[in-house]
GROMACS .gro file of N, CA and C in nm:
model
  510
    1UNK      N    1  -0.905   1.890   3.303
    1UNK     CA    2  -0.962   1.770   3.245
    1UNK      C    3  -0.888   1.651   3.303
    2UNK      N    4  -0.999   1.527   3.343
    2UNK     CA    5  -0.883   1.415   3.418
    2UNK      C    6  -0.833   1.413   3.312
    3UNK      N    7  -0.728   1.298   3.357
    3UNK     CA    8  -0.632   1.199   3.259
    3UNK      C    9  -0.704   1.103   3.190
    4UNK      N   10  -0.830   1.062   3.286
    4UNK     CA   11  -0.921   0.927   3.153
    4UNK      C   12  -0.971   1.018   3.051
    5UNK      N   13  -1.073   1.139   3.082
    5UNK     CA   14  -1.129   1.185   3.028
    5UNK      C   15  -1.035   1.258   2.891
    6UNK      N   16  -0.942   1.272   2.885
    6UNK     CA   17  -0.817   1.320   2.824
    6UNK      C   18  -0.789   1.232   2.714
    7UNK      N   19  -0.801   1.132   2.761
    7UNK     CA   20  -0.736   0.989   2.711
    7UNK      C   21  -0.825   0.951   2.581
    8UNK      N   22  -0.965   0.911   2.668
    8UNK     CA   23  -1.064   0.940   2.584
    8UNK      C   24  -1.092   0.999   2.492
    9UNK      N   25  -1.082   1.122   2.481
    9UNK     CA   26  -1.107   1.216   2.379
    9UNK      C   27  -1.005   1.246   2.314
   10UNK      N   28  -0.848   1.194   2.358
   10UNK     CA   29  -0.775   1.177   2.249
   10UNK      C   30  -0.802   1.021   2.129
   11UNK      N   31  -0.845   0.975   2.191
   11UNK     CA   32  -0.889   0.848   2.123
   11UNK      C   33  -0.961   0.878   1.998
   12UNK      N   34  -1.119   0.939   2.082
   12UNK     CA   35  -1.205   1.036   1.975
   12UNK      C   36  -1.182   1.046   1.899
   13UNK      N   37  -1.087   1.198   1.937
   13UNK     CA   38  -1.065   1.239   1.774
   13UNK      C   39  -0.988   1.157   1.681
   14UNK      N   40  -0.857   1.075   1.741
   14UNK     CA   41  -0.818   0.995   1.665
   14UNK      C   42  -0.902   0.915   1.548
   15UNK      N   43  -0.976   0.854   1.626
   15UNK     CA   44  -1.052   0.776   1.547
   15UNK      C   45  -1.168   0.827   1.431
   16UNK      N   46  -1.226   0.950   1.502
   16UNK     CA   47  -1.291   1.068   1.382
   16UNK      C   48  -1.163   1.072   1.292
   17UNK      N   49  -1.049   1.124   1.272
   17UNK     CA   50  -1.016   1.181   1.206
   17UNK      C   51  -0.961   1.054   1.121
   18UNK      N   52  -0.963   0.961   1.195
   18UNK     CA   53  -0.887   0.836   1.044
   18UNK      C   54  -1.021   0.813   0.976
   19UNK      N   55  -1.112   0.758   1.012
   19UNK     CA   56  -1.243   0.756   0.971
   19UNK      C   57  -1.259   0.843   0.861
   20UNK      N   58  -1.255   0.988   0.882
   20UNK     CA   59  -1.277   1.103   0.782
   20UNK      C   60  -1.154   1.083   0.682
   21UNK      N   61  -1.059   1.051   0.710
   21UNK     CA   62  -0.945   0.978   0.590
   21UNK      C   63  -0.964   0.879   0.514
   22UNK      N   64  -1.029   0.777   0.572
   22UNK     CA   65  -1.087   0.682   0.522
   22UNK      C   66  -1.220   0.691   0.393
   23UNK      N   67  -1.292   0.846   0.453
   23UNK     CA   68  -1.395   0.830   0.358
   23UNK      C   69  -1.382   0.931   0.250
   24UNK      N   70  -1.248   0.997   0.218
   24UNK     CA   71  -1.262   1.084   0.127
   24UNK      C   72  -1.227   1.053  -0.015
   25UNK      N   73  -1.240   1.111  -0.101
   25UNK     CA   74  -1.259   1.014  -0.235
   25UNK      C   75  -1.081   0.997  -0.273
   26UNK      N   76  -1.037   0.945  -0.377
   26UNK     CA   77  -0.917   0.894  -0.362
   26UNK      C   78  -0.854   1.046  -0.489
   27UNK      N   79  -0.747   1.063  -0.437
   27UNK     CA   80  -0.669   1.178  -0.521
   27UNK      C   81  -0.717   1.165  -0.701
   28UNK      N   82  -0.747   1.059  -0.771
   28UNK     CA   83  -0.792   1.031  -0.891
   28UNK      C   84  -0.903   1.076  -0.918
   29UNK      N   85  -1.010   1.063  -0.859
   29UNK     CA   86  -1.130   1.161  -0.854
   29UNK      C   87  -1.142   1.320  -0.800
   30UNK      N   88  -1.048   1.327  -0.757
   30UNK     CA   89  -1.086   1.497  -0.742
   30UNK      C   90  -1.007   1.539  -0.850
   31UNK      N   91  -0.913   1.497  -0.906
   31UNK     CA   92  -0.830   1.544  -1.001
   31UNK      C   93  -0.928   1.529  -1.113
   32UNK      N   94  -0.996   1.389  -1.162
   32UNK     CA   95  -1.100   1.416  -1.262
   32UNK      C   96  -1.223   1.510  -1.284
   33UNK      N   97  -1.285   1.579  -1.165
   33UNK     CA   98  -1.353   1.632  -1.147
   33UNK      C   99  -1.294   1.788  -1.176
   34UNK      N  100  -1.199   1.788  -1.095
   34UNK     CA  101  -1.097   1.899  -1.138
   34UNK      C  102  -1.065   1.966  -1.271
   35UNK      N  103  -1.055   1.844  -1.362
   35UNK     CA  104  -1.010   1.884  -1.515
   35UNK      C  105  -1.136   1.869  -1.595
   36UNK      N  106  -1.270   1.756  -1.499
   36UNK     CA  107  -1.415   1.831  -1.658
   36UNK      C  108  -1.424   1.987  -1.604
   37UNK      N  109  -1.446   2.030  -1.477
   37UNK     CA  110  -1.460   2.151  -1.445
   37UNK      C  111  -1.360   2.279  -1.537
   38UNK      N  112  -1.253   2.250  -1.491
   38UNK     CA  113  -1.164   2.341  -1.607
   38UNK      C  114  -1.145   2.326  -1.758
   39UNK      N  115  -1.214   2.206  -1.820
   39UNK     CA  116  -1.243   2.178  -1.930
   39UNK      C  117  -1.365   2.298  -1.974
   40UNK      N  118  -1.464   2.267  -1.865
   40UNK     CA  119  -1.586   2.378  -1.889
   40UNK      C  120  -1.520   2.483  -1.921
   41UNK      N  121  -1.477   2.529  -1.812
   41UNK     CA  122  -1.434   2.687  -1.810
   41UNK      C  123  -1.347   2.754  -1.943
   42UNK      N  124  -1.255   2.638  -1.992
   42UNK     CA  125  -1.194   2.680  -2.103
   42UNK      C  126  -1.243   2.683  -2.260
   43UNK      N  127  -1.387   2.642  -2.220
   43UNK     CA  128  -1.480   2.608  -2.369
   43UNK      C  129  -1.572   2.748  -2.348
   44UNK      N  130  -1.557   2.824  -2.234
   44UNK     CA  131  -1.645   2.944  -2.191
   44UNK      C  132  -1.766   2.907  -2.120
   45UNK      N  133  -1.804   2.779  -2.106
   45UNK     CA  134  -1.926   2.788  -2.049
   45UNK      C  135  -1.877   2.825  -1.887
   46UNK      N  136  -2.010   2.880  -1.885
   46UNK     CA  137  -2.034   2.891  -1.723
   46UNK      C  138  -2.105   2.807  -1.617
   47UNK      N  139  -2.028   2.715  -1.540
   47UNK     CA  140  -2.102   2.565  -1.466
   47UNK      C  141  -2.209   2.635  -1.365
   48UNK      N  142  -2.297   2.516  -1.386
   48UNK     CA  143  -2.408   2.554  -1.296
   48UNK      C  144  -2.382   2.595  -1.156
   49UNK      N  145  -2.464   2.595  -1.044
   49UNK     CA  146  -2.479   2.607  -0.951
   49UNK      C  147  -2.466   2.464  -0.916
   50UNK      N  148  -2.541   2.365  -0.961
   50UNK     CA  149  -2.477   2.185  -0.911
   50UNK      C  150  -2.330   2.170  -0.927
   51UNK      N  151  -2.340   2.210  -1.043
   51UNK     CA  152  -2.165   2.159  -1.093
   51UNK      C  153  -2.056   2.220  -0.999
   52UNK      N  154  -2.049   2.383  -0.980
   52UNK     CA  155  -2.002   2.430  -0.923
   52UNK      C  156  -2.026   2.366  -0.704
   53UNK      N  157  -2.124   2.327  -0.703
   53UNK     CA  158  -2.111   2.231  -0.623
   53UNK      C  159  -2.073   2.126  -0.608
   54UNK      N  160  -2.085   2.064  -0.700
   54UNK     CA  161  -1.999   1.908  -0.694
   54UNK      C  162  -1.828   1.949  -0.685
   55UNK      N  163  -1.782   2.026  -0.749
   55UNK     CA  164  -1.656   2.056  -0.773
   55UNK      C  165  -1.554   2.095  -0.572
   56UNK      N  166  -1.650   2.162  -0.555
   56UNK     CA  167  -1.603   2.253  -0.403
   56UNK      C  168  -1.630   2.117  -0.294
   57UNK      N  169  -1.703   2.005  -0.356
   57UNK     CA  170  -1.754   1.918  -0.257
   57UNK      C  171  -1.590   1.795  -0.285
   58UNK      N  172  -1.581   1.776  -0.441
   58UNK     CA  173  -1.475   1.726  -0.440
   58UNK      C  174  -1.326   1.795  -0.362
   59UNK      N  175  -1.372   1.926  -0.371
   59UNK     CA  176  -1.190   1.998  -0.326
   59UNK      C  177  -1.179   1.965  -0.201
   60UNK      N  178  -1.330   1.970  -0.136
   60UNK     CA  179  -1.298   1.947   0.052
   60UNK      C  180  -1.297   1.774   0.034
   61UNK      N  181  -1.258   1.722  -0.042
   61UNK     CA  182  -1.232   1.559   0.002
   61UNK      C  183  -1.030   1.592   0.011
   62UNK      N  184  -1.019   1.707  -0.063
   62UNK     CA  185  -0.858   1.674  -0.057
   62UNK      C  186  -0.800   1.680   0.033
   63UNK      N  187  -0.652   1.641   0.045
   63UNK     CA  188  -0.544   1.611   0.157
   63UNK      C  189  -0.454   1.772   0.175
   64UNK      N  190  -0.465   1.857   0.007
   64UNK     CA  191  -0.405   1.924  -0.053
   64UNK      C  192  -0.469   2.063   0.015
   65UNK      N  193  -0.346   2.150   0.135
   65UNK     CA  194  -0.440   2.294   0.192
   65UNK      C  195  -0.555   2.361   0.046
   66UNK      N  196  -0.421   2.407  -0.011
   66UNK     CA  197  -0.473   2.484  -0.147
   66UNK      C  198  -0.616   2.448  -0.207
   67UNK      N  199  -0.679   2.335  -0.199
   67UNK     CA  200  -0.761   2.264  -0.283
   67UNK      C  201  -0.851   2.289  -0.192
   68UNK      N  202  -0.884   2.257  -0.045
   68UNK     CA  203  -0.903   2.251   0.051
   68UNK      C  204  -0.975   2.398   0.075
   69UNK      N  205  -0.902   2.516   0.084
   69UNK     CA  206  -0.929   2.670   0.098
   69UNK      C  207  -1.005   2.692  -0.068
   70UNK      N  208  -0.984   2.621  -0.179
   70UNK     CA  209  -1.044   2.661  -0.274
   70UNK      C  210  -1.209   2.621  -0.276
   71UNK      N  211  -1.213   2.479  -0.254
   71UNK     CA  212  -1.338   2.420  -0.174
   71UNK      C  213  -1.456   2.493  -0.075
   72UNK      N  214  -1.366   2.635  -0.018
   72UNK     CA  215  -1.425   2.693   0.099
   72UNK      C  216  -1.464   2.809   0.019
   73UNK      N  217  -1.379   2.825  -0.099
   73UNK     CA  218  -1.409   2.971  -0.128
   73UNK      C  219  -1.513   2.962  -0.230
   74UNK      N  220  -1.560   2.845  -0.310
   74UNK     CA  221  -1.670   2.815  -0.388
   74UNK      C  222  -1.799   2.780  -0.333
   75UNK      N  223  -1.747   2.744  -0.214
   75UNK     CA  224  -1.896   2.764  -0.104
   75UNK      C  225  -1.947   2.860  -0.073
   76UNK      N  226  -1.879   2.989  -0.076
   76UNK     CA  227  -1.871   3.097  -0.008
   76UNK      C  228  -1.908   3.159  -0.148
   77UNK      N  229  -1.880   3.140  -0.241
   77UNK     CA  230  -1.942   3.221  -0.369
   77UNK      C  231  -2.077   3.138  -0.367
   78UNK      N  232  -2.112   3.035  -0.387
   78UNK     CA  233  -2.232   2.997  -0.398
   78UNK      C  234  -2.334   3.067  -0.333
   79UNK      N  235  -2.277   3.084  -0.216
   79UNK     CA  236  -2.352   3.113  -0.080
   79UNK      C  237  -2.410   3.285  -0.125
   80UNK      N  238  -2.288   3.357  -0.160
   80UNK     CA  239  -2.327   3.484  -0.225
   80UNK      C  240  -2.425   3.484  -0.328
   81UNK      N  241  -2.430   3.365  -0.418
   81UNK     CA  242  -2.461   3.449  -0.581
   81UNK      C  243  -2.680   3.360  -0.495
   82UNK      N  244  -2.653   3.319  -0.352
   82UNK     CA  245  -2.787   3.279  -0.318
   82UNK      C  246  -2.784   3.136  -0.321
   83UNK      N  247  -2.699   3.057  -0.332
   83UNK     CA  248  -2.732   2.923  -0.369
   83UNK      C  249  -2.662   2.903  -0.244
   84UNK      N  250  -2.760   2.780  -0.176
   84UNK     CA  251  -2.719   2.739  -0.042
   84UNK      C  252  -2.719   2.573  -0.054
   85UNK      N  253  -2.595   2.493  -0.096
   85UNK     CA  254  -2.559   2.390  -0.137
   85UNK      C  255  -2.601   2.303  -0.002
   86UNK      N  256  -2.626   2.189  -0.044
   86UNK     CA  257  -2.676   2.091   0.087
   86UNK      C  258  -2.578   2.081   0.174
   87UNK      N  259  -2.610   2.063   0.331
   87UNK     CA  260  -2.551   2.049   0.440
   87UNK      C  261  -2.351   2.187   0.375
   88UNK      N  262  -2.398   2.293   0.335
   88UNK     CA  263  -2.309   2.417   0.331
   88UNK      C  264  -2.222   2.424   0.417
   89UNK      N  265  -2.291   2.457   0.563
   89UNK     CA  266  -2.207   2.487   0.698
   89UNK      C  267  -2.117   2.392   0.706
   90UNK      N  268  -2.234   2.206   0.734
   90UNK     CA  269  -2.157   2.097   0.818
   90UNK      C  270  -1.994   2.119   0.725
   91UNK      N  271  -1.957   2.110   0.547
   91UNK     CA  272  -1.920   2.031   0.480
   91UNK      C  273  -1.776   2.163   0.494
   92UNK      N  274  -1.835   2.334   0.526
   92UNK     CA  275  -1.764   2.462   0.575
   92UNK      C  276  -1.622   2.395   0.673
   93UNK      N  277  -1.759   2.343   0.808
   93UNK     CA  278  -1.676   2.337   0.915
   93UNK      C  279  -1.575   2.212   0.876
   94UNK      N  280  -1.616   2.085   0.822
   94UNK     CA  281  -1.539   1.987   0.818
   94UNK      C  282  -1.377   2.017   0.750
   95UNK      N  283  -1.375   2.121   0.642
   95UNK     CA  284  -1.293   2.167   0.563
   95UNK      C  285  -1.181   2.255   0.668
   96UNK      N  286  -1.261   2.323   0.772
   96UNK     CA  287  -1.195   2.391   0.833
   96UNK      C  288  -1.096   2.307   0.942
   97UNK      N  289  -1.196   2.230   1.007
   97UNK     CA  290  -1.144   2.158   1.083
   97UNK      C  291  -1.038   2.069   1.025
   98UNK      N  292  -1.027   1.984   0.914
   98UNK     CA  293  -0.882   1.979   0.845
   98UNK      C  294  -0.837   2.052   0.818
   99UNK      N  295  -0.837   2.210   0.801
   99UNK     CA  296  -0.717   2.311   0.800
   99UNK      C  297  -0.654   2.348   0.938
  100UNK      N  298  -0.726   2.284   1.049
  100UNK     CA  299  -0.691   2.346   1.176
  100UNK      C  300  -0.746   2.446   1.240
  101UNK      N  301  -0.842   2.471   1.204
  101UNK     CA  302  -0.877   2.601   1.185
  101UNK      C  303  -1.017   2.591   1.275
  102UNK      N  304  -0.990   2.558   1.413
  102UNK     CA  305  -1.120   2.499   1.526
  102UNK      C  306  -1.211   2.630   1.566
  103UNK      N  307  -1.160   2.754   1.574
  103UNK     CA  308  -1.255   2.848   1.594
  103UNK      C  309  -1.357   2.878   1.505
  104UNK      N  310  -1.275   2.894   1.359
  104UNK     CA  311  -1.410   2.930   1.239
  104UNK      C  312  -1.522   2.769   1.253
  105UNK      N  313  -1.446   2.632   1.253
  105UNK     CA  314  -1.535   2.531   1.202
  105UNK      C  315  -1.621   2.517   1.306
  106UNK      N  316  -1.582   2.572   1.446
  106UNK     CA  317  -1.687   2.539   1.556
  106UNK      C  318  -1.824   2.684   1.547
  107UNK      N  319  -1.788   2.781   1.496
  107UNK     CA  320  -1.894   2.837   1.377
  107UNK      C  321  -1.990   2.756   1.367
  108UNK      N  322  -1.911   2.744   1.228
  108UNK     CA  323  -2.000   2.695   1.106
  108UNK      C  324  -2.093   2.582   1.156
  109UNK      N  325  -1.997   2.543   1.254
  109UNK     CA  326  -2.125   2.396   1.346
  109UNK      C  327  -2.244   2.446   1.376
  110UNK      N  328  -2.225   2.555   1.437
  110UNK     CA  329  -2.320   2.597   1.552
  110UNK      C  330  -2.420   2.673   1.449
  111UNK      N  331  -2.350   2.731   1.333
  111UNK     CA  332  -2.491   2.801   1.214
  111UNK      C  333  -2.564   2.664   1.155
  112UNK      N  334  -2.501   2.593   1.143
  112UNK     CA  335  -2.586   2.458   1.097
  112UNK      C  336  -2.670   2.337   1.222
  113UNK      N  337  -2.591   2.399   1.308
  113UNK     CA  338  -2.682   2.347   1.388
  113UNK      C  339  -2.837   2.372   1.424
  114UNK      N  340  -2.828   2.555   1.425
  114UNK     CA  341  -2.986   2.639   1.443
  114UNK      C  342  -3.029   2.618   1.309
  115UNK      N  343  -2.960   2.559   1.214
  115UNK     CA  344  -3.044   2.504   1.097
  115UNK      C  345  -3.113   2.411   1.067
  116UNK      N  346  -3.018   2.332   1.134
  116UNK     CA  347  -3.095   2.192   1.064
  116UNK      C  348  -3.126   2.098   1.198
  117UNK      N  349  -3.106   2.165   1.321
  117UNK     CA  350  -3.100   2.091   1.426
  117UNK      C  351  -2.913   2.034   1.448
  118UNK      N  352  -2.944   1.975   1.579
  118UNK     CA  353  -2.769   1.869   1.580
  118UNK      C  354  -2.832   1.737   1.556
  119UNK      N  355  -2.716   1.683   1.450
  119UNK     CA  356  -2.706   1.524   1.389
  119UNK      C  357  -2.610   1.479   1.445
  120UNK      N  358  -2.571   1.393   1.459
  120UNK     CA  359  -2.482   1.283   1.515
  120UNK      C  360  -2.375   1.287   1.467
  121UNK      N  361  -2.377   1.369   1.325
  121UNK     CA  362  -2.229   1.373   1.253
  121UNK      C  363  -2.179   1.524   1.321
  122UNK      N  364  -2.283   1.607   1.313
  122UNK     CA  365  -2.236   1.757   1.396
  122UNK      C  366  -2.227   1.732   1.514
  123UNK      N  367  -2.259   1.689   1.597
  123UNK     CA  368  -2.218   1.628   1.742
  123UNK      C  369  -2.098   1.569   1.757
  124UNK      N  370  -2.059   1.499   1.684
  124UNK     CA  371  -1.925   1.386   1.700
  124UNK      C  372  -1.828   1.530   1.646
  125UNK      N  373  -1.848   1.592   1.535
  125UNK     CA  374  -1.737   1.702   1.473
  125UNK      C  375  -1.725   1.796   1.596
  126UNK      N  376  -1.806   1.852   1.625
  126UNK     CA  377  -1.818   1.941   1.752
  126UNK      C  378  -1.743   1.928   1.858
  127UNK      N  379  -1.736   1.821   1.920
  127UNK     CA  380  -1.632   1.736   2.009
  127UNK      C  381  -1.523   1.754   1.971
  128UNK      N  382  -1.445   1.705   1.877
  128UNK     CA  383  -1.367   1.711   1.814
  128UNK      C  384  -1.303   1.819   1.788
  129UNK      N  385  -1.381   1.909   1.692
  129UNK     CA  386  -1.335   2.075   1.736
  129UNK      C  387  -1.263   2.108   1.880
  130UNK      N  388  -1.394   2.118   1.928
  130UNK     CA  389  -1.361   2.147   2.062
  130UNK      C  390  -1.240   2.080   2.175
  131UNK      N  391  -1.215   2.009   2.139
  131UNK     CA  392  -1.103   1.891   2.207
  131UNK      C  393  -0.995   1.928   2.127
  132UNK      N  394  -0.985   1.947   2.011
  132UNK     CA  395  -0.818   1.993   1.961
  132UNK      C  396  -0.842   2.144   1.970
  133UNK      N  397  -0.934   2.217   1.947
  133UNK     CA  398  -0.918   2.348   1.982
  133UNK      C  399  -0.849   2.373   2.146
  134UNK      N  400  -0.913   2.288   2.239
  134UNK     CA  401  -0.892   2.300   2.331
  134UNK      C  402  -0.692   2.250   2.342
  135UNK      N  403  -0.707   2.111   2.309
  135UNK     CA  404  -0.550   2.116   2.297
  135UNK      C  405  -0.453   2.224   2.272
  136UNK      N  406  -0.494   2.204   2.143
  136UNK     CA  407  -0.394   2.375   2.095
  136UNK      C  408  -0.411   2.525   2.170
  137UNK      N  409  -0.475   2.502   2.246
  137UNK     CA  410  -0.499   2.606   2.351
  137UNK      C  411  -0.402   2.601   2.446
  138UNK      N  412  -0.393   2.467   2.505
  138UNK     CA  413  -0.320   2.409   2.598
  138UNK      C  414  -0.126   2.453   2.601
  139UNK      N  415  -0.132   2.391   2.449
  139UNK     CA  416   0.003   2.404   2.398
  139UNK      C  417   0.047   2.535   2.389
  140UNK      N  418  -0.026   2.637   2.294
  140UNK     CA  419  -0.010   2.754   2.320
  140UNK      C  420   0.067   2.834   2.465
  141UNK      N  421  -0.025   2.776   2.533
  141UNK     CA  422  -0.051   2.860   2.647
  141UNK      C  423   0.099   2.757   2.774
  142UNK      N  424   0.129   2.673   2.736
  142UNK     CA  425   0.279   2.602   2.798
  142UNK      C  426   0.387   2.643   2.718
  143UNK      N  427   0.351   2.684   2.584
  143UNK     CA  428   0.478   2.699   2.497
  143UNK      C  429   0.541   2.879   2.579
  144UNK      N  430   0.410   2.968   2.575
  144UNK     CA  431   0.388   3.148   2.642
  144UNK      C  432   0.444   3.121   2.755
  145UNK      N  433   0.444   2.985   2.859
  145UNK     CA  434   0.462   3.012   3.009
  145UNK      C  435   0.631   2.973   2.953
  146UNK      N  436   0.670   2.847   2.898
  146UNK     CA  437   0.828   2.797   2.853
  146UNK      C  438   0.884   2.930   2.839
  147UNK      N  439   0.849   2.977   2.704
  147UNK     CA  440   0.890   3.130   2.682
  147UNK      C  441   0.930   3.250   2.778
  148UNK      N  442   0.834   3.253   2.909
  148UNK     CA  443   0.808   3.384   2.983
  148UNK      C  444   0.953   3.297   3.110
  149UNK      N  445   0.975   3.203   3.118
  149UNK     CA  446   1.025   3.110   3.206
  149UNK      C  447   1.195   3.138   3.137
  150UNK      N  448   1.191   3.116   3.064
  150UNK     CA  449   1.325   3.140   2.962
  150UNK      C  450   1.362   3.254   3.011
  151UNK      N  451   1.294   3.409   2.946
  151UNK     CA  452   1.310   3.509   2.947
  151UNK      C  453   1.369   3.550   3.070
  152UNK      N  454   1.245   3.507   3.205
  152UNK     CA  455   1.311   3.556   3.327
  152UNK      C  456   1.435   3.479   3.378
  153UNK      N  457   1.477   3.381   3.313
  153UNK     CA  458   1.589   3.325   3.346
  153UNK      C  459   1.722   3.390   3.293
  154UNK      N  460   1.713   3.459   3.161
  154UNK     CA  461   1.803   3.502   3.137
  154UNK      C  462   1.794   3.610   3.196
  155UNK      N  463   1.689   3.690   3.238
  155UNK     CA  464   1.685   3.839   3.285
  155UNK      C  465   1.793   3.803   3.422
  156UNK      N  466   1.774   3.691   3.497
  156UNK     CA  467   1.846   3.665   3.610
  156UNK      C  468   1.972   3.682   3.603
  157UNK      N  469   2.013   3.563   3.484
  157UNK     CA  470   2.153   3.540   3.455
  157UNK      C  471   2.210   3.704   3.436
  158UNK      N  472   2.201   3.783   3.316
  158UNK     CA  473   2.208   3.926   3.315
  158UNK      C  474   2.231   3.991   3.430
  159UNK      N  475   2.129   3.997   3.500
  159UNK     CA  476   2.146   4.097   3.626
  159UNK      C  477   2.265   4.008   3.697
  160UNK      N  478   2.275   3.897   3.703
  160UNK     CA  479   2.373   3.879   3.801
  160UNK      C  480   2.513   3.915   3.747
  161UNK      N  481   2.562   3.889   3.595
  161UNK     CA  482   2.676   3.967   3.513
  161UNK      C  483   2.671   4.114   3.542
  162UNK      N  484   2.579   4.144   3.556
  162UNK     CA  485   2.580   4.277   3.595
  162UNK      C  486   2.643   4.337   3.691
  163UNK      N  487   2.547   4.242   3.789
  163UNK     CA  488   2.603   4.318   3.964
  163UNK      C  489   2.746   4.268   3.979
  164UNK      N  490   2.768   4.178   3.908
  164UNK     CA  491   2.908   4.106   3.949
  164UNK      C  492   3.036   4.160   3.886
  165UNK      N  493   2.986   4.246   3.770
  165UNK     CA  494   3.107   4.365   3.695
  165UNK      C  495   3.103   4.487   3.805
  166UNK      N  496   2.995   4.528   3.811
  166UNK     CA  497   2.979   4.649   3.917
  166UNK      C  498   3.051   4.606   4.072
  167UNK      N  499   3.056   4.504   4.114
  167UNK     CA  500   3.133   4.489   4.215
  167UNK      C  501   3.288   4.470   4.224
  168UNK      N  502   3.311   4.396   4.076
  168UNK     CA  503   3.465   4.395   4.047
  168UNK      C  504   3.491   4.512   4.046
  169UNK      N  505   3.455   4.661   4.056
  169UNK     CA  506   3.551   4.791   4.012
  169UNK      C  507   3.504   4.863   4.096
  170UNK      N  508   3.512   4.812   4.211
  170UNK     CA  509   3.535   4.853   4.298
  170UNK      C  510   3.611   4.890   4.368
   0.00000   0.00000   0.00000
């Protein structure tokens, strides 16, 4: 990848990702949403299929992993008990993609994409995915070569303590 093109798309995502900071609801509302929901639950009722959506829609606004993976896993029950909550995938991948997590969310893009078509918001996320997936690929794969570079360096150093005892006793 050039260096503009690099540059660029570090920009990108930058700017996706403050943007997506910018629009998530403020820690006071997911926490309220948080406690009518567990209010329900502790009176025995059982929340709807909306409610139980609104709730998983508030968890993926959080900053918080935990809240975040809980968000994913009420989608994922919805999804089971048949209820397929609006834009499911896009709101899947977005959750993922703030966990880091660029292989599953570039998924979930691509199932919502043969769904609903690509939108401009799955297009711009997609990029994005793909550009820090790709980073962290990058890093990975310099951190394995640092590593393998190390290793044979000490293997060097070694062998040469080696040959150099074996020649003293002589």
């Amino acid at each position: 990848m050039g260096f503009l093109k690099e540059l660029f798309t570090f920009h990108s995502t930058e700017t996706f990702d403050a943007r997506l900071l910018a629009s998530l609801r403020p820690p006071e509302d997911i926490e309220d949403v948080i406690a009518r929901y567990e209010d329900m639950i502790s009176r025995g009722e059982k929340p709807s299929p909306e409610e139980q959506s609104h709730l998983c829609l508030a968890l993926c606004d959080s900053v918080e992993e935990e809240e975040l993976r809980k968000g994913i896993r009420i989608l994922d029950e919805l999804l089971q008990e048949g209820v397929l909550p609006e834009r499911y995938t896009y709101n899947k991948a977005l959750c993922l993609y703030r966990l880091g997590e660029y292989e599953e969310a570039a998924e979930e893009l691509e199932i919502f994409e043969r769904m609903n078509g690509a939108t401009a918001e799955s297009t711009e996320l997609m990029e994005c995915v793909r550009a820090k997936h790709s980073r962290d690929a990058r890093i990975g794969y310099g951190i394995l070569v640092g590593g393998l570079v190390t290793l044979a360096g000490v293997g060097v150093w070694a062998g040469r303590k080696i040959f150099k005892r074996a020649g003293n006793r002589k």
